[in-house]
mmCIF file of C-alpha atoms in Angstrom:
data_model
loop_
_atom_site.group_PDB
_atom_site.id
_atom_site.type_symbol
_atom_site.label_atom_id
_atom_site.label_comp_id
_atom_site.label_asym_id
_atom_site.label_seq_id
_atom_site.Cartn_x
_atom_site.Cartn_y
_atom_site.Cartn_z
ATOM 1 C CA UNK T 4 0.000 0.000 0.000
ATOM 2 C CA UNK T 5 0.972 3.478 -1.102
ATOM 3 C CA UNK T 6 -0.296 6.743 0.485
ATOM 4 C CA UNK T 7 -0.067 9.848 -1.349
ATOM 5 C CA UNK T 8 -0.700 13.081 0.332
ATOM 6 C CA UNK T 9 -1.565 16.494 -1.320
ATOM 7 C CA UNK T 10 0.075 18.831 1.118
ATOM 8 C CA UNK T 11 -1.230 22.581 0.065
ATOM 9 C CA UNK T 12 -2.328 24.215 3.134
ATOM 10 C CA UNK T 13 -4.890 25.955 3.968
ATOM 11 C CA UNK T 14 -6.952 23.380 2.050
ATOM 12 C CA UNK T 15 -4.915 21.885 -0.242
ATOM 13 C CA UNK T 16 -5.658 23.485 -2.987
ATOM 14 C CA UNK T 17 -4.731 22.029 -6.643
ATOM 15 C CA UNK T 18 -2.266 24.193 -8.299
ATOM 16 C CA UNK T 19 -0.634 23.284 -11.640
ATOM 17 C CA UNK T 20 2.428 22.896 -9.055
ATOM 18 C CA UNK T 21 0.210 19.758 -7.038
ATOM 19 C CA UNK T 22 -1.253 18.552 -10.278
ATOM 20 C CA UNK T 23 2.400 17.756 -11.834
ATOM 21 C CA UNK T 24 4.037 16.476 -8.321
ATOM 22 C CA UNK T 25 0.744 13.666 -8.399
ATOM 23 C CA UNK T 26 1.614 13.285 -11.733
ATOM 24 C CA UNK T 27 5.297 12.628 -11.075
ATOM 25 C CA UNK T 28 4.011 10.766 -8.549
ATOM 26 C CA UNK T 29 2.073 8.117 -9.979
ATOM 27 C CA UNK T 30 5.218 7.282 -12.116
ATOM 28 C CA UNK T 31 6.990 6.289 -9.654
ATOM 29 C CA UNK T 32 4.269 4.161 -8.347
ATOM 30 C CA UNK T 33 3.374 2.617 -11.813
ATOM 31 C CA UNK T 34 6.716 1.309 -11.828
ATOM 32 C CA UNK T 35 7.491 0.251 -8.674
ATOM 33 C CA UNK T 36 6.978 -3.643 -8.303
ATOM 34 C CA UNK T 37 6.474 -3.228 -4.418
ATOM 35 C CA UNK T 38 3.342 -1.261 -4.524
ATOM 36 C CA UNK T 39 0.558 -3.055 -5.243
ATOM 37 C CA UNK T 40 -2.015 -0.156 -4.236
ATOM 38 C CA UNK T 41 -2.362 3.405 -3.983
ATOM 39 C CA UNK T 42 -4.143 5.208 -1.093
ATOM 40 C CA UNK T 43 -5.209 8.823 -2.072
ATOM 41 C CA UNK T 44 -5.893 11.545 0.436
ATOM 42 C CA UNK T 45 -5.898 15.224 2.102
ATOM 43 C CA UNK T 46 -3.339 16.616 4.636
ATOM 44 C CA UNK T 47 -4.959 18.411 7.646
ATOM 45 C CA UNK T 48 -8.299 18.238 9.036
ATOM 46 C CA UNK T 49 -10.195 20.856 6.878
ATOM 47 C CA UNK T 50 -10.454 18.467 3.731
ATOM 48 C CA UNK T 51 -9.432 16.572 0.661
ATOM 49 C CA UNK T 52 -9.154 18.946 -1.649
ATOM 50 C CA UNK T 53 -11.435 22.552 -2.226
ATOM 51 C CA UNK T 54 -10.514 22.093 -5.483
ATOM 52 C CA UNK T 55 -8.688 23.776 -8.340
ATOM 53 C CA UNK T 56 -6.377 26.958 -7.468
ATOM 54 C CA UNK T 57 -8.483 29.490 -8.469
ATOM 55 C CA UNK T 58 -5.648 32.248 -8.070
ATOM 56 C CA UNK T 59 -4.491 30.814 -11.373
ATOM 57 C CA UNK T 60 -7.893 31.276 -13.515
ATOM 58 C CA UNK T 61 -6.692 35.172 -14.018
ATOM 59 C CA UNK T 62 -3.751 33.712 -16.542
ATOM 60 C CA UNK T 63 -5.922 30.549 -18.050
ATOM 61 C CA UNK T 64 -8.239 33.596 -19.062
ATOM 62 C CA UNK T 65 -5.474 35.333 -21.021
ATOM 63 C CA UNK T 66 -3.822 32.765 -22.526
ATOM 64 C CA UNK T 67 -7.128 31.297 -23.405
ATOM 65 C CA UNK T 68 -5.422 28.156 -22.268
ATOM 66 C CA UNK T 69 -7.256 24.557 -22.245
ATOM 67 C CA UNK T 70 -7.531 24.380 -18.387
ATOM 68 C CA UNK T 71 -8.931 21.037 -18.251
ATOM 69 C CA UNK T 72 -6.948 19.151 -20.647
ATOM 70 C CA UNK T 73 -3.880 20.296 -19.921
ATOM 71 C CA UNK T 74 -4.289 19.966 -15.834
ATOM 72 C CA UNK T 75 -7.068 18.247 -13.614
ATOM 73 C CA UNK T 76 -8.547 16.633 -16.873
ATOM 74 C CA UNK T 77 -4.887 15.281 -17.673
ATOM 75 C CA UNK T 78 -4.613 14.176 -14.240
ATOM 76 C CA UNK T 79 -8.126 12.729 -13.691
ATOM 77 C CA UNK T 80 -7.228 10.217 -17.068
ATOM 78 C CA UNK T 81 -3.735 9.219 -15.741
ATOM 79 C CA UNK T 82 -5.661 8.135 -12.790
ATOM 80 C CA UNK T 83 -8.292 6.246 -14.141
ATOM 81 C CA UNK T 84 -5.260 4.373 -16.451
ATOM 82 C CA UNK T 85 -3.023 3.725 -13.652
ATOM 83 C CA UNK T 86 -2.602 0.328 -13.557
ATOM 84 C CA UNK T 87 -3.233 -0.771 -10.288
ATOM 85 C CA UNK T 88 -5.812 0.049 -8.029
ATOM 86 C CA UNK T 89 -6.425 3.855 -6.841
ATOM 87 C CA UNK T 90 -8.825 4.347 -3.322
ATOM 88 C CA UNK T 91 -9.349 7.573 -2.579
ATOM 89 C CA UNK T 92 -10.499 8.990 1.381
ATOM 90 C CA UNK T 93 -12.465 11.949 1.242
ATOM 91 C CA UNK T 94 -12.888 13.605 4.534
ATOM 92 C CA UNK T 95 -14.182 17.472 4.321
ATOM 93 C CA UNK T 96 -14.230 19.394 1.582
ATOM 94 C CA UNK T 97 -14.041 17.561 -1.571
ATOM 95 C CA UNK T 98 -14.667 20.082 -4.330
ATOM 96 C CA UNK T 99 -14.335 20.504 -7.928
ATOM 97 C CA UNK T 100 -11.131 20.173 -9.251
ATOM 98 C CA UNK T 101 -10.720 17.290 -6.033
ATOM 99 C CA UNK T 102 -13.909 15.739 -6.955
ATOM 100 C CA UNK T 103 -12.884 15.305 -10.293
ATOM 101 C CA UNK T 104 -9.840 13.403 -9.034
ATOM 102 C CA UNK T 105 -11.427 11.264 -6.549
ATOM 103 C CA UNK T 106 -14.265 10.441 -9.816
ATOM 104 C CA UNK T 107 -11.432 8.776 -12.046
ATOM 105 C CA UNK T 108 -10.441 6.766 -8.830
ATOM 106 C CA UNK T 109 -10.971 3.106 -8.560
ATOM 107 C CA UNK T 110 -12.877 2.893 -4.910
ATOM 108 C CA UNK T 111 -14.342 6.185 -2.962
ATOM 109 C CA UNK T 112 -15.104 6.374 0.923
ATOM 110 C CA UNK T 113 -16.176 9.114 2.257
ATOM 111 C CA UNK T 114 -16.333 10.610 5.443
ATOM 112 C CA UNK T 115 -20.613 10.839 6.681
ATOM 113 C CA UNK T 116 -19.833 14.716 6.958
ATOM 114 C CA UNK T 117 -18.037 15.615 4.063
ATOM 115 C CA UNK T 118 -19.075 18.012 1.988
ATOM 116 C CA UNK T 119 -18.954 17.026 -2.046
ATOM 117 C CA UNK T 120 -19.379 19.446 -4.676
ATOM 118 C CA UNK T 121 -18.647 20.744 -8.307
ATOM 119 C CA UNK T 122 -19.065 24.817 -7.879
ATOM 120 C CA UNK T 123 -17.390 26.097 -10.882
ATOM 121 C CA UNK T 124 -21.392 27.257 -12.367
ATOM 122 C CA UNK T 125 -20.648 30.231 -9.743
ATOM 123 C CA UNK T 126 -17.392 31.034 -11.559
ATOM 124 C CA UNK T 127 -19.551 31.209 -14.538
ATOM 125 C CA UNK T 128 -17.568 28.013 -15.519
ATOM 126 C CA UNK T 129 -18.212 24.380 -15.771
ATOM 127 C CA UNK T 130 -16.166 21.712 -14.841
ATOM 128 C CA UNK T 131 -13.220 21.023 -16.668
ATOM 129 C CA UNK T 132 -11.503 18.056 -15.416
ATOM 130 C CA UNK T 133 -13.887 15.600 -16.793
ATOM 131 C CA UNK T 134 -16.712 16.198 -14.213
ATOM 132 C CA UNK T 135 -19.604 16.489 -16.593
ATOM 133 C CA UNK T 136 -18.431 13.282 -17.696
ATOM 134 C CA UNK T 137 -17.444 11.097 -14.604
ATOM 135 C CA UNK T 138 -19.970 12.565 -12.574
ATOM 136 C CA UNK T 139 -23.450 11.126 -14.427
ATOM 137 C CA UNK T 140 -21.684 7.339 -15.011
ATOM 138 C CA UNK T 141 -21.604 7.352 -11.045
ATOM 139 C CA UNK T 142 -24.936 9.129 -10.033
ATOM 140 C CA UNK T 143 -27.154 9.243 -13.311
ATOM 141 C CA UNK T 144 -27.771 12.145 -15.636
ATOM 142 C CA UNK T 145 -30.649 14.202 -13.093
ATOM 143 C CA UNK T 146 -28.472 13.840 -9.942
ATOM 144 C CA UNK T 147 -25.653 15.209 -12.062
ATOM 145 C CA UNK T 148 -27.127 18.486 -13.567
ATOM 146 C CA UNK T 149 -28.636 19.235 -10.221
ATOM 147 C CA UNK T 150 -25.265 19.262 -8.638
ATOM 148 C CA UNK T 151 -23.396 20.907 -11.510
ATOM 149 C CA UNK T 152 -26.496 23.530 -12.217
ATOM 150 C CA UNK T 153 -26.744 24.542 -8.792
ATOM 151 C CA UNK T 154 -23.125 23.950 -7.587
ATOM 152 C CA UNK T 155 -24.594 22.906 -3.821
ATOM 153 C CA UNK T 156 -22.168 20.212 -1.933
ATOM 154 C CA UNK T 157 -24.042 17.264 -0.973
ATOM 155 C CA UNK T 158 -22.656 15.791 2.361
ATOM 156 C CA UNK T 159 -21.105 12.040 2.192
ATOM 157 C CA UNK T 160 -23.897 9.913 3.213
ATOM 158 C CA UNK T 161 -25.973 11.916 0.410
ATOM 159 C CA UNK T 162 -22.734 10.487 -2.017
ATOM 160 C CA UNK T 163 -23.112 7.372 -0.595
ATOM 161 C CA UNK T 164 -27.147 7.068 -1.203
ATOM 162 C CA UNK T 165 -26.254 8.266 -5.152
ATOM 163 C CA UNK T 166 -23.822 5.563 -5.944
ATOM 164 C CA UNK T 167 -21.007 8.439 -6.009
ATOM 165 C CA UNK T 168 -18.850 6.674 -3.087
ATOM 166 C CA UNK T 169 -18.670 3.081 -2.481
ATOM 167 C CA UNK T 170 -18.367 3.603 1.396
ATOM 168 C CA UNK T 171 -19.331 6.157 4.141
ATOM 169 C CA UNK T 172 -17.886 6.026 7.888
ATOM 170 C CA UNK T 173 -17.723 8.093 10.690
ATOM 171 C CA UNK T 174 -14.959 10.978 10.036
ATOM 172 C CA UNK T 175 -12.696 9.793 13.192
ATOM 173 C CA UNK T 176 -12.636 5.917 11.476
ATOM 174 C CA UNK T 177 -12.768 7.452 7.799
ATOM 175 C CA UNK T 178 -8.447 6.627 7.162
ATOM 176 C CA UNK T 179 -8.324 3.179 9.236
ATOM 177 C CA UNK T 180 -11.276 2.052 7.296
ATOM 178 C CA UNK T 181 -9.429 3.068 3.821
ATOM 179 C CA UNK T 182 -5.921 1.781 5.253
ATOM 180 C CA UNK T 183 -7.770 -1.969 5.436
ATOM 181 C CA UNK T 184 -9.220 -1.967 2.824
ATOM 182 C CA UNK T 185 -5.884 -1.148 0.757
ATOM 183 C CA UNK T 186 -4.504 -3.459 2.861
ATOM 184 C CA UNK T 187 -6.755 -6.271 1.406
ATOM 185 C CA UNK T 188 -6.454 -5.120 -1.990
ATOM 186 C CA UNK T 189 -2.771 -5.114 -1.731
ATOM 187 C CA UNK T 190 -3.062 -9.161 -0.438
ATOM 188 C CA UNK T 191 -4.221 -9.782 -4.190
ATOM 189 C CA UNK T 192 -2.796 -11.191 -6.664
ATOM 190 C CA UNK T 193 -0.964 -7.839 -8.446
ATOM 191 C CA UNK T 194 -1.867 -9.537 -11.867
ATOM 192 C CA UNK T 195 -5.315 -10.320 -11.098
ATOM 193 C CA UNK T 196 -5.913 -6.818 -9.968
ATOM 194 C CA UNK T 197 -4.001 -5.218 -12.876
ATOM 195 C CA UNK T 198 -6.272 -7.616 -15.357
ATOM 196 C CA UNK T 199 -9.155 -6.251 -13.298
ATOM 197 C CA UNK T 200 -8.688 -2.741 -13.707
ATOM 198 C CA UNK T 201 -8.431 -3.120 -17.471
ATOM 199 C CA UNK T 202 -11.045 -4.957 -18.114
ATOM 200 C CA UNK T 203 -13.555 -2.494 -16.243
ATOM 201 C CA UNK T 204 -11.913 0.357 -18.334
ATOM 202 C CA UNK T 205 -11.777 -1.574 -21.432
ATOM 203 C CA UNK T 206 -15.609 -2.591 -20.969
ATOM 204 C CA UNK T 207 -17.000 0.509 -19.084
ATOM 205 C CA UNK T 208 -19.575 1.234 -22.899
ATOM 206 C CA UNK T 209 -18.978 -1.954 -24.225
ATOM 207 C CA UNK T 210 -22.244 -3.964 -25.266
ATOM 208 C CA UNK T 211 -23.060 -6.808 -23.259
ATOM 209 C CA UNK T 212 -21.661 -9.645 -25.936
ATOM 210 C CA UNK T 213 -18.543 -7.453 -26.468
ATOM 211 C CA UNK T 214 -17.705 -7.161 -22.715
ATOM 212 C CA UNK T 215 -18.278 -11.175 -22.407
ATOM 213 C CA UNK T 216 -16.014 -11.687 -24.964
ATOM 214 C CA UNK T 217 -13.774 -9.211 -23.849
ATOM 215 C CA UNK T 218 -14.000 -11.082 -20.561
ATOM 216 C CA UNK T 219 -13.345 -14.434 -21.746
ATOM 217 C CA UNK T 220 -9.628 -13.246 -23.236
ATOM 218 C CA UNK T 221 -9.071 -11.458 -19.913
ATOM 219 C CA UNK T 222 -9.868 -14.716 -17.710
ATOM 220 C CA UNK T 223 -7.774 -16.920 -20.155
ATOM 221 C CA UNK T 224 -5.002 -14.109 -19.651
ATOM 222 C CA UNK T 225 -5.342 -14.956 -15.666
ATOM 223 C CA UNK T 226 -4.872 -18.505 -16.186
ATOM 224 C CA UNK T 227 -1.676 -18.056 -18.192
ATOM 225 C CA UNK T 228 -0.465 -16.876 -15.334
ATOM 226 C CA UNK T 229 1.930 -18.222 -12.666
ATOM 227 C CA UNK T 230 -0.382 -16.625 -9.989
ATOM 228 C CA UNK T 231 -3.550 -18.752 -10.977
ATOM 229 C CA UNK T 232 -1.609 -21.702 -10.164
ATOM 230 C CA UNK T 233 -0.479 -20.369 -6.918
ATOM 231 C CA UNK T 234 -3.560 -19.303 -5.818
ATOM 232 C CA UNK T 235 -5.407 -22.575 -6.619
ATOM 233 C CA UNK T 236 -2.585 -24.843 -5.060
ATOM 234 C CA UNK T 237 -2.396 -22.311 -1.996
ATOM 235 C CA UNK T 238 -6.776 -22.818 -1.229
ATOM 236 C CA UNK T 239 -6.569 -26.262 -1.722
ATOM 237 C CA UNK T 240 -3.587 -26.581 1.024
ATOM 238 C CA UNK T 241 -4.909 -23.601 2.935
ATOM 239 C CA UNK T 242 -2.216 -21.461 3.839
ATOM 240 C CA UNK T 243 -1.645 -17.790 2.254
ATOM 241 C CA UNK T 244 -0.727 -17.520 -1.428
ATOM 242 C CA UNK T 245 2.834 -16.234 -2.672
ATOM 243 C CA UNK T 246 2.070 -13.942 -5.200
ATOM 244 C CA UNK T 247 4.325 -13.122 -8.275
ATOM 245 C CA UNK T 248 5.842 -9.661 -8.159
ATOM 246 C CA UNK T 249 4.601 -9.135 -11.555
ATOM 247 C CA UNK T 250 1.584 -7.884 -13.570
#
């Protein structure tokens, strides 16, 4: 398990600076055969993320730059194509630019207080990092405009009713709660879960006979591998498995 922290006090808020040092970051990670997970979340108490750095906007507006492809949007996709598995702890604010991050993640928890939004409609904007995008595949078109047309945060057991986060906890248990579960992820075979992850992104608007066939090659890809045989041997002698170090 590997934890990355965005450390931007007040509240951590996503400059182009933040947005290349994750970047940089999940290099590293991709690469390195030792981690097997990645554990995304917020220094201090106040929150995740509140979102883009909007002390920047004054010089996206004269270069008439392309905000979202060339920074949260660029970020949000190398996410969602990291190849291993991404959870992502939201406690606090969680908005915009940080929601749009924690959208392209693999598995969201969310603290029962936090407060989850996408106000860049009160900027006059919309948002850029893939948010009118993410956001309706997790909560369904109506729940989407509602929260980008009106811009209101919706706490995290609200996310949690929608579909948006896969968990909600108490804030105080919010990081022990995501530390086991990245802990059980990270017990996995690392080729399994790397087969996994690219099936569901291969797949994600496949049609049903596409994604079975799709499927079929992936599962036959899994029993190619050294780690099927491990992990059937290691059940049938119960004891732990010794998983291969490589994807």
């Amino acid at each position: 398990m590997t934890t990355v922290t965005i450390d931007r006090p007040p509240v951590n808020a996503m400059s182009a600076q933040v947005v290349v040092a994750l970047e940089s970051a999940l290099d590293v990670l991709a690469a390195d055969p030792e981690t097997r997970v990645a554990l995304l979340r917020g220094a201090g108490e106040r929150g995740f993320t509140a979102g883009a750095d909007i002390a920047e906007f004054p010089a996206l507006l004269e270069k008439r730059a392309d905000a979202g492809r060339e920074g949260i949007q660029r970020l949000a996709d190398k996410i969602e194509d990291f190849p291993k598995p991404i959870i992502v702890a939201i406690h606090g604010f969680c908005m915009g630019g940080g929601l749009e991050i924690a959208l392209a993640c693999d598995i969201r928890i969310a603290a029962l207080d936090a407060r989850i939004g996408l106000p860049e409609i009160r900027l006059g904007l919309l948002p850029g990092g893939g948010g009118t995008q993410r956001l309706p595949r997790s909560v369904g078109p109506g729940r989407a405009r509602l929260m980008i047309f009106t811009g209101e945060p919706i706490s995290g057991r609200r996310a949690y009713e929608w579909g948006l986060v896969e968990d909600v906890v108490e804030a105080a248990e919010l990081f022990e709660k995501a530390g086991a579960l990245a802990r059980t992820l990270a017990a996995q075979s690392p080729h399994a879960l790397a087969i996994v992850k690219a099936l569901a992104r291969e797949t994600r608007d496949a049609a049903l006979g596409d994604g079975l066939r799709t499927e079929r090659a992936a599962f036959s890809r899994c029993l190619a591998h050294p780690d099927a045989r491990e992990g059937i041997a290691a059940f049938l002698e119960k004891r732990e498995p010794r998983w291969s170090a490589t994807q």
